[in-house]
């Protein structure tokens, strides 16, 4: 799966740094962190280090990969790592469900909301 960097750069889209919104982010893989189904970009290596140390401080709302509920993670939120991506969960129950099939829940599906469209 290709990341969004190519498209963002081709379209000339600029994003603020996820750690310091007064600075522009560098849109490349080396300055990207993946949390739940989101990609966060930062301005430099120091900002990336800060983001990786405490992602919940900077991520804002994320989508629980099991329940699909949107919530703001905290330092106490259950977490798992899957394929280089950190996942936060709204409860220990959804984290336990994730453990039963991490590939299923840890992979964003293009038809994730197909039910909603019918």
Short mmCIF file of N, CA, C and O in Angstrom, two decimals:
data_model
loop_
_atom_site.label_atom_id
_atom_site.label_comp_id
_atom_site.label_asym_id
_atom_site.label_seq_id
_atom_site.Cartn_x
_atom_site.Cartn_y
_atom_site.Cartn_z
N UNK A 1 0.84 -1.17 0.00
CA UNK A 1 0.00 0.00 0.00
C UNK A 1 0.89 1.24 0.00
O UNK A 1 1.82 1.34 0.77
N UNK A 2 0.58 2.17 -0.85
CA UNK A 2 1.34 3.40 -0.96
C UNK A 2 0.79 4.43 0.02
O UNK A 2 -0.41 4.53 0.22
N UNK A 3 1.68 5.21 0.59
CA UNK A 3 1.25 6.27 1.50
C UNK A 3 0.75 7.49 0.74
O UNK A 3 0.83 7.55 -0.48
N UNK A 4 0.26 8.47 1.46
CA UNK A 4 -0.32 9.65 0.83
C UNK A 4 0.70 10.69 0.36
O UNK A 4 0.34 11.65 -0.30
N UNK A 5 1.97 10.47 0.65
CA UNK A 5 2.99 11.48 0.35
C UNK A 5 3.02 11.89 -1.12
O UNK A 5 3.06 13.08 -1.45
N UNK A 6 3.00 10.92 -2.00
CA UNK A 6 3.07 11.20 -3.43
C UNK A 6 1.94 12.13 -3.86
O UNK A 6 2.17 13.13 -4.54
N UNK A 7 0.73 11.82 -3.45
CA UNK A 7 -0.43 12.61 -3.86
C UNK A 7 -0.43 14.00 -3.23
O UNK A 7 -0.74 14.98 -3.90
N UNK A 8 -0.09 14.08 -1.96
CA UNK A 8 -0.04 15.38 -1.30
C UNK A 8 0.98 16.28 -1.98
O UNK A 8 0.72 17.46 -2.24
N UNK A 9 2.15 15.72 -2.28
CA UNK A 9 3.19 16.51 -2.94
C UNK A 9 2.81 16.88 -4.37
O UNK A 9 3.04 18.01 -4.80
N UNK A 10 2.22 15.94 -5.12
CA UNK A 10 1.80 16.24 -6.50
C UNK A 10 0.76 17.36 -6.53
O UNK A 10 0.74 18.18 -7.45
N UNK A 11 -0.12 17.36 -5.56
CA UNK A 11 -1.17 18.38 -5.50
C UNK A 11 -0.71 19.68 -4.87
O UNK A 11 -1.45 20.66 -4.82
N UNK A 12 0.51 19.69 -4.35
CA UNK A 12 1.05 20.90 -3.72
C UNK A 12 0.39 21.23 -2.40
O UNK A 12 0.36 22.39 -1.99
N UNK A 13 -0.13 20.23 -1.73
CA UNK A 13 -0.81 20.44 -0.45
C UNK A 13 0.22 20.56 0.65
O UNK A 13 1.16 19.78 0.74
N UNK A 14 0.05 21.56 1.49
CA UNK A 14 0.91 21.72 2.66
C UNK A 14 0.09 21.42 3.90
O UNK A 14 -1.11 21.67 3.94
N UNK A 15 0.75 20.88 4.89
CA UNK A 15 0.10 20.54 6.15
C UNK A 15 0.90 21.14 7.30
O UNK A 15 2.12 21.24 7.22
N UNK A 16 0.22 21.50 8.38
CA UNK A 16 0.97 21.95 9.56
C UNK A 16 1.61 20.76 10.26
O UNK A 16 1.10 19.63 10.19
N UNK A 17 2.68 20.98 10.95
CA UNK A 17 3.33 19.96 11.76
C UNK A 17 2.35 19.49 12.83
O UNK A 17 1.67 20.30 13.47
N UNK A 18 2.26 18.19 13.04
CA UNK A 18 1.34 17.63 14.04
C UNK A 18 1.73 18.01 15.46
O UNK A 18 0.89 18.01 16.36
N UNK A 19 3.00 18.35 15.68
CA UNK A 19 3.47 18.71 17.02
C UNK A 19 3.44 20.22 17.24
O UNK A 19 3.08 20.69 18.31
N UNK A 20 3.82 20.98 16.22
CA UNK A 20 3.86 22.44 16.32
C UNK A 20 3.17 23.02 15.09
O UNK A 20 3.78 23.16 14.02
N UNK A 21 1.90 23.34 15.22
CA UNK A 21 1.09 23.75 14.08
C UNK A 21 1.52 25.08 13.46
O UNK A 21 1.03 25.46 12.41
N UNK A 22 2.44 25.78 14.09
CA UNK A 22 2.94 27.04 13.50
C UNK A 22 4.01 26.77 12.45
O UNK A 22 4.43 27.69 11.76
N UNK A 23 4.44 25.52 12.33
CA UNK A 23 5.49 25.15 11.37
C UNK A 23 4.91 24.22 10.31
O UNK A 23 4.04 23.40 10.61
N UNK A 24 5.40 24.31 9.08
CA UNK A 24 4.93 23.37 8.05
C UNK A 24 5.56 21.99 8.23
O UNK A 24 6.72 21.87 8.62
N UNK A 25 4.78 20.98 7.95
CA UNK A 25 5.29 19.61 8.01
C UNK A 25 6.06 19.29 6.74
O UNK A 25 5.82 19.88 5.68
N UNK A 26 6.98 18.37 6.85
CA UNK A 26 7.67 17.82 5.68
C UNK A 26 6.87 16.59 5.27
O UNK A 26 6.66 15.68 6.07
N UNK A 27 6.44 16.58 4.02
CA UNK A 27 5.57 15.50 3.55
C UNK A 27 6.44 14.41 2.92
O UNK A 27 6.64 14.37 1.70
N UNK A 28 6.99 13.55 3.77
CA UNK A 28 7.73 12.38 3.30
C UNK A 28 7.65 11.29 4.36
O UNK A 28 7.22 11.53 5.48
N UNK A 29 8.05 10.09 3.97
CA UNK A 29 7.94 8.93 4.85
C UNK A 29 8.77 9.10 6.12
O UNK A 29 8.36 8.67 7.20
N UNK A 30 9.92 9.74 6.01
CA UNK A 30 10.80 9.91 7.17
C UNK A 30 10.22 10.83 8.23
O UNK A 30 10.66 10.82 9.38
N UNK A 31 9.23 11.63 7.88
CA UNK A 31 8.62 12.58 8.82
C UNK A 31 7.15 12.26 9.03
O UNK A 31 6.34 13.16 9.28
N UNK A 32 6.82 10.99 8.94
CA UNK A 32 5.43 10.54 9.08
C UNK A 32 5.31 9.54 10.22
O UNK A 32 6.19 8.70 10.42
N UNK A 33 4.22 9.63 10.95
CA UNK A 33 3.87 8.64 11.97
C UNK A 33 2.46 8.13 11.65
O UNK A 33 1.59 8.91 11.27
N UNK A 34 2.26 6.83 11.82
CA UNK A 34 0.97 6.23 11.54
C UNK A 34 0.29 5.83 12.85
O UNK A 34 0.86 5.07 13.63
N UNK A 35 -0.88 6.37 13.08
CA UNK A 35 -1.66 6.08 14.29
C UNK A 35 -3.08 5.76 13.84
O UNK A 35 -3.72 6.56 13.15
N UNK A 36 -3.55 4.59 14.26
CA UNK A 36 -4.85 4.08 13.82
C UNK A 36 -4.89 4.16 12.30
O UNK A 36 -3.98 3.66 11.66
N UNK A 37 -5.87 4.78 11.70
CA UNK A 37 -5.95 4.83 10.24
C UNK A 37 -5.46 6.17 9.70
O UNK A 37 -5.72 6.49 8.54
N UNK A 38 -4.75 6.93 10.51
CA UNK A 38 -4.31 8.26 10.12
C UNK A 38 -2.80 8.33 9.92
O UNK A 38 -2.05 7.58 10.53
N UNK A 39 -2.38 9.28 9.08
CA UNK A 39 -0.97 9.59 8.89
C UNK A 39 -0.74 11.01 9.41
O UNK A 39 -1.51 11.92 9.08
N UNK A 40 0.28 11.18 10.23
CA UNK A 40 0.62 12.47 10.81
C UNK A 40 2.01 12.85 10.32
O UNK A 40 2.93 12.04 10.38
N UNK A 41 2.16 14.09 9.89
CA UNK A 41 3.45 14.57 9.39
C UNK A 41 3.99 15.64 10.33
O UNK A 41 3.21 16.40 10.93
N UNK A 42 5.31 15.70 10.44
CA UNK A 42 5.96 16.64 11.35
C UNK A 42 7.02 17.45 10.61
O UNK A 42 7.40 17.13 9.48
N UNK A 43 7.53 18.49 11.28
CA UNK A 43 8.44 19.44 10.66
C UNK A 43 9.90 18.98 10.64
O UNK A 43 10.66 19.40 9.78
N UNK A 44 10.29 18.15 11.62
CA UNK A 44 11.70 17.74 11.68
C UNK A 44 11.83 16.51 12.58
O UNK A 44 10.85 16.01 13.13
N UNK A 45 13.07 16.04 12.72
CA UNK A 45 13.32 14.83 13.50
C UNK A 45 12.96 15.00 14.98
O UNK A 45 12.47 14.07 15.62
N UNK A 46 13.18 16.18 15.53
CA UNK A 46 12.84 16.44 16.94
C UNK A 46 11.33 16.35 17.15
O UNK A 46 10.87 15.79 18.15
N UNK A 47 10.57 16.89 16.22
CA UNK A 47 9.12 16.82 16.32
C UNK A 47 8.64 15.37 16.19
O UNK A 47 7.72 14.95 16.89
N UNK A 48 9.28 14.61 15.31
CA UNK A 48 8.91 13.20 15.16
C UNK A 48 9.19 12.45 16.46
O UNK A 48 8.37 11.64 16.92
N UNK A 49 10.32 12.72 17.07
CA UNK A 49 10.66 12.07 18.34
C UNK A 49 9.62 12.41 19.41
O UNK A 49 9.18 11.53 20.16
N UNK A 50 9.19 13.66 19.48
CA UNK A 50 8.17 14.06 20.45
C UNK A 50 6.84 13.37 20.15
O UNK A 50 6.16 12.87 21.06
N UNK A 51 6.47 13.30 18.87
CA UNK A 51 5.21 12.66 18.49
C UNK A 51 5.23 11.18 18.86
O UNK A 51 4.29 10.67 19.46
N UNK A 52 6.29 10.49 18.51
CA UNK A 52 6.39 9.05 18.76
C UNK A 52 6.40 8.74 20.26
O UNK A 52 5.85 7.73 20.70
N UNK A 53 6.97 9.64 21.07
CA UNK A 53 7.02 9.42 22.51
C UNK A 53 5.64 9.48 23.15
O UNK A 53 5.35 8.73 24.09
N UNK A 54 4.77 10.36 22.65
CA UNK A 54 3.44 10.52 23.23
C UNK A 54 2.42 10.86 22.14
O UNK A 54 1.87 11.96 22.11
N UNK A 55 2.13 9.93 21.26
CA UNK A 55 1.23 10.23 20.13
C UNK A 55 -0.15 10.73 20.56
O UNK A 55 -0.75 11.56 19.88
N UNK A 56 -0.66 10.23 21.67
CA UNK A 56 -2.00 10.63 22.13
C UNK A 56 -2.09 12.14 22.38
O UNK A 56 -3.17 12.72 22.29
N UNK A 57 -0.95 12.77 22.67
CA UNK A 57 -0.96 14.23 22.90
C UNK A 57 -1.22 15.02 21.63
O UNK A 57 -1.69 16.16 21.69
N UNK A 58 -0.92 14.43 20.48
CA UNK A 58 -0.97 15.17 19.22
C UNK A 58 -1.99 14.64 18.21
O UNK A 58 -2.33 15.34 17.26
N UNK A 59 -2.47 13.44 18.40
CA UNK A 59 -3.28 12.79 17.37
C UNK A 59 -4.70 13.36 17.25
O UNK A 59 -5.28 13.33 16.18
N UNK A 60 -5.28 13.85 18.33
CA UNK A 60 -6.68 14.25 18.26
C UNK A 60 -7.56 13.01 18.21
O UNK A 60 -7.17 11.94 18.67
N UNK A 61 -8.74 13.13 17.61
CA UNK A 61 -9.65 11.99 17.51
C UNK A 61 -9.10 10.95 16.55
O UNK A 61 -8.57 11.29 15.49
N UNK A 62 -9.25 9.69 16.94
CA UNK A 62 -8.89 8.56 16.10
C UNK A 62 -10.09 7.62 16.05
O UNK A 62 -11.03 7.75 16.82
N UNK A 63 -10.03 6.66 15.14
CA UNK A 63 -11.11 5.68 15.00
C UNK A 63 -10.66 4.35 15.57
O UNK A 63 -9.64 3.80 15.16
N UNK A 64 -11.42 3.84 16.54
CA UNK A 64 -11.13 2.52 17.09
C UNK A 64 -11.28 1.52 15.94
O UNK A 64 -12.30 1.50 15.26
N UNK A 65 -10.25 0.69 15.69
CA UNK A 65 -10.30 -0.20 14.54
C UNK A 65 -11.33 -1.32 14.65
O UNK A 65 -11.68 -1.93 13.64
N UNK A 66 -11.84 -1.57 15.83
CA UNK A 66 -12.83 -2.64 16.02
C UNK A 66 -14.25 -2.05 16.03
O UNK A 66 -15.10 -2.44 15.22
N UNK A 67 -14.51 -1.11 16.90
CA UNK A 67 -15.87 -0.56 17.03
C UNK A 67 -16.16 0.53 16.01
O UNK A 67 -17.31 0.86 15.79
N UNK A 68 -15.12 1.11 15.42
CA UNK A 68 -15.20 2.22 14.48
C UNK A 68 -15.67 3.52 15.15
O UNK A 68 -16.00 4.48 14.47
N UNK A 69 -15.70 3.54 16.47
CA UNK A 69 -16.08 4.76 17.20
C UNK A 69 -14.92 5.75 17.18
O UNK A 69 -13.76 5.36 17.27
N UNK A 70 -15.24 7.02 17.06
CA UNK A 70 -14.23 8.08 17.12
C UNK A 70 -14.06 8.49 18.58
O UNK A 70 -15.04 8.64 19.31
N UNK A 71 -12.81 8.65 19.02
CA UNK A 71 -12.54 9.04 20.40
C UNK A 71 -11.17 9.69 20.47
O UNK A 71 -10.35 9.56 19.56
N UNK A 72 -10.91 10.38 21.57
CA UNK A 72 -9.61 11.00 21.81
C UNK A 72 -8.83 10.09 22.75
O UNK A 72 -9.24 9.87 23.89
N UNK A 73 -7.71 9.53 22.29
CA UNK A 73 -6.93 8.63 23.16
C UNK A 73 -6.23 9.39 24.28
O UNK A 73 -5.99 10.60 24.18
N UNK A 74 -5.93 8.66 25.34
CA UNK A 74 -5.18 9.22 26.47
C UNK A 74 -3.99 8.30 26.75
O UNK A 74 -3.84 7.25 26.12
N UNK A 75 -3.21 8.67 27.74
CA UNK A 75 -2.07 7.83 28.11
C UNK A 75 -2.52 6.47 28.65
O UNK A 75 -1.75 5.53 28.67
N UNK A 76 -3.78 6.38 29.08
CA UNK A 76 -4.31 5.13 29.62
C UNK A 76 -5.05 4.27 28.58
O UNK A 76 -5.49 3.17 28.89
N UNK A 77 -5.19 4.78 27.38
CA UNK A 77 -5.89 4.01 26.34
C UNK A 77 -5.08 2.76 25.98
O UNK A 77 -3.85 2.84 25.84
N UNK A 78 -5.75 1.63 25.81
CA UNK A 78 -5.03 0.43 25.37
C UNK A 78 -4.41 0.67 23.99
O UNK A 78 -4.99 1.37 23.16
N UNK A 79 -3.24 0.09 23.75
CA UNK A 79 -2.56 0.23 22.46
C UNK A 79 -2.08 -1.13 21.96
O UNK A 79 -1.86 -2.05 22.75
N UNK A 80 -1.90 -1.20 20.67
CA UNK A 80 -1.27 -2.35 20.01
C UNK A 80 -0.49 -1.79 18.82
O UNK A 80 -0.83 -0.75 18.28
N UNK A 81 0.51 -2.55 18.39
CA UNK A 81 1.24 -2.22 17.16
C UNK A 81 0.99 -3.31 16.15
O UNK A 81 0.97 -4.50 16.49
N UNK A 82 0.78 -2.90 14.91
CA UNK A 82 0.54 -3.85 13.83
C UNK A 82 1.14 -3.28 12.56
O UNK A 82 0.76 -2.18 12.13
N UNK A 83 2.11 -3.97 11.98
CA UNK A 83 2.72 -3.60 10.70
C UNK A 83 3.23 -2.16 10.70
O UNK A 83 2.98 -1.40 9.77
N UNK A 84 3.91 -1.77 11.77
CA UNK A 84 4.49 -0.43 11.84
C UNK A 84 3.52 0.68 12.16
O UNK A 84 3.85 1.86 12.05
N UNK A 85 2.33 0.34 12.55
CA UNK A 85 1.29 1.33 12.86
C UNK A 85 0.86 1.13 14.31
O UNK A 85 0.65 0.01 14.75
N UNK A 86 0.72 2.23 15.04
CA UNK A 86 0.22 2.18 16.41
C UNK A 86 -1.29 2.32 16.39
O UNK A 86 -1.83 3.15 15.66
N UNK A 87 -1.96 1.51 17.19
CA UNK A 87 -3.40 1.60 17.31
C UNK A 87 -3.78 1.89 18.76
O UNK A 87 -3.27 1.26 19.68
N UNK A 88 -4.69 2.84 18.91
CA UNK A 88 -5.31 3.12 20.21
C UNK A 88 -6.72 2.54 20.17
O UNK A 88 -7.36 2.51 19.12
N UNK A 89 -7.21 2.13 21.36
CA UNK A 89 -8.54 1.55 21.48
C UNK A 89 -9.34 2.29 22.52
O UNK A 89 -8.80 2.75 23.52
N UNK A 90 -10.65 2.36 22.29
CA UNK A 90 -11.51 3.05 23.25
C UNK A 90 -11.74 2.22 24.51
O UNK A 90 -12.14 2.77 25.53
N UNK A 91 -11.46 0.91 24.44
CA UNK A 91 -11.67 0.05 25.62
C UNK A 91 -10.76 -1.18 25.55
O UNK A 91 -10.26 -1.53 24.48
N UNK A 92 -10.60 -1.83 26.68
CA UNK A 92 -9.83 -3.07 26.69
C UNK A 92 -10.56 -4.17 25.92
O UNK A 92 -9.93 -5.06 25.35
N UNK A 93 -11.88 -4.09 25.86
CA UNK A 93 -12.66 -5.09 25.12
C UNK A 93 -12.35 -5.02 23.62
O UNK A 93 -12.17 -6.06 22.97
N UNK A 94 -12.30 -3.80 23.06
CA UNK A 94 -12.01 -3.72 21.63
C UNK A 94 -10.55 -4.08 21.35
O UNK A 94 -10.26 -4.67 20.31
N UNK A 95 -9.65 -3.80 22.28
CA UNK A 95 -8.25 -4.21 22.11
C UNK A 95 -8.14 -5.74 22.10
O UNK A 95 -7.41 -6.32 21.30
N UNK A 96 -8.90 -6.40 22.97
CA UNK A 96 -8.90 -7.87 23.02
C UNK A 96 -9.47 -8.45 21.73
O UNK A 96 -8.95 -9.43 21.20
N UNK A 97 -10.51 -7.84 21.22
CA UNK A 97 -11.08 -8.29 19.95
C UNK A 97 -10.06 -8.12 18.83
O UNK A 97 -9.91 -9.00 17.97
N UNK A 98 -9.35 -7.01 18.81
CA UNK A 98 -8.29 -6.77 17.82
C UNK A 98 -7.27 -7.90 17.85
O UNK A 98 -6.82 -8.37 16.80
N UNK A 99 -6.91 -8.35 19.05
CA UNK A 99 -5.91 -9.41 19.20
C UNK A 99 -6.33 -10.71 18.52
O UNK A 99 -5.47 -11.51 18.16
N UNK A 100 -7.63 -10.94 18.35
CA UNK A 100 -8.09 -12.17 17.72
C UNK A 100 -7.79 -12.20 16.22
O UNK A 100 -7.67 -13.28 15.65
N UNK A 101 -7.68 -11.04 15.59
CA UNK A 101 -7.42 -10.98 14.14
C UNK A 101 -6.83 -9.62 13.78
O UNK A 101 -7.49 -8.79 13.14
N UNK A 102 -5.57 -9.36 14.17
CA UNK A 102 -4.96 -8.06 13.92
C UNK A 102 -4.92 -7.65 12.44
O UNK A 102 -5.06 -6.47 12.12
N UNK A 103 -4.75 -8.61 11.55
CA UNK A 103 -4.72 -8.27 10.12
C UNK A 103 -6.07 -7.74 9.65
O UNK A 103 -6.15 -6.79 8.88
N UNK A 104 -7.13 -8.33 10.14
CA UNK A 104 -8.48 -7.88 9.76
C UNK A 104 -8.75 -6.47 10.24
O UNK A 104 -9.20 -5.61 9.48
N UNK A 105 -8.49 -6.22 11.50
CA UNK A 105 -8.81 -4.92 12.09
C UNK A 105 -7.74 -3.86 11.82
O UNK A 105 -8.03 -2.67 11.84
N UNK A 106 -6.52 -4.29 11.57
CA UNK A 106 -5.43 -3.35 11.39
C UNK A 106 -5.23 -2.86 9.98
O UNK A 106 -4.36 -2.04 9.73
N UNK A 107 -6.04 -3.34 9.06
CA UNK A 107 -5.92 -2.94 7.67
C UNK A 107 -7.12 -2.10 7.28
O UNK A 107 -8.25 -2.60 7.30
N UNK A 108 -6.91 -0.83 6.91
CA UNK A 108 -8.04 -0.02 6.46
C UNK A 108 -8.67 -0.65 5.21
O UNK A 108 -7.96 -1.08 4.30
N UNK A 109 -9.95 -0.73 5.20
CA UNK A 109 -10.66 -1.35 4.08
C UNK A 109 -11.35 -0.27 3.26
O UNK A 109 -12.07 0.55 3.81
N UNK A 110 -11.17 -0.29 1.93
CA UNK A 110 -11.82 0.72 1.10
C UNK A 110 -13.34 0.63 1.18
O UNK A 110 -14.02 1.61 0.98
N UNK A 111 -13.87 -0.53 1.52
CA UNK A 111 -15.32 -0.68 1.62
C UNK A 111 -15.78 -0.67 3.07
O UNK A 111 -16.83 -1.20 3.39
N UNK A 112 -14.99 -0.04 3.94
CA UNK A 112 -15.28 -0.02 5.36
C UNK A 112 -16.70 0.43 5.65
O UNK A 112 -17.34 -0.05 6.56
N UNK A 113 -17.22 1.37 4.87
CA UNK A 113 -18.55 1.92 5.14
C UNK A 113 -19.55 1.55 4.05
O UNK A 113 -20.53 2.23 3.86
N UNK A 114 -19.30 0.44 3.37
CA UNK A 114 -20.17 0.03 2.28
C UNK A 114 -21.61 -0.16 2.74
O UNK A 114 -22.55 0.17 2.02
N UNK A 115 -21.81 -0.64 3.96
CA UNK A 115 -23.17 -0.83 4.49
C UNK A 115 -23.92 0.49 4.54
O UNK A 115 -25.10 0.55 4.29
N UNK A 116 -23.19 1.56 4.89
CA UNK A 116 -23.82 2.86 5.04
C UNK A 116 -24.31 3.43 3.72
O UNK A 116 -25.15 4.32 3.71
N UNK A 117 -23.80 2.93 2.59
CA UNK A 117 -24.14 3.49 1.31
C UNK A 117 -25.34 2.81 0.67
O UNK A 117 -25.87 3.27 -0.32
N UNK A 118 -25.78 1.70 1.22
CA UNK A 118 -26.91 0.99 0.58
C UNK A 118 -28.23 1.46 1.11
O UNK A 118 -28.39 2.22 2.00
#
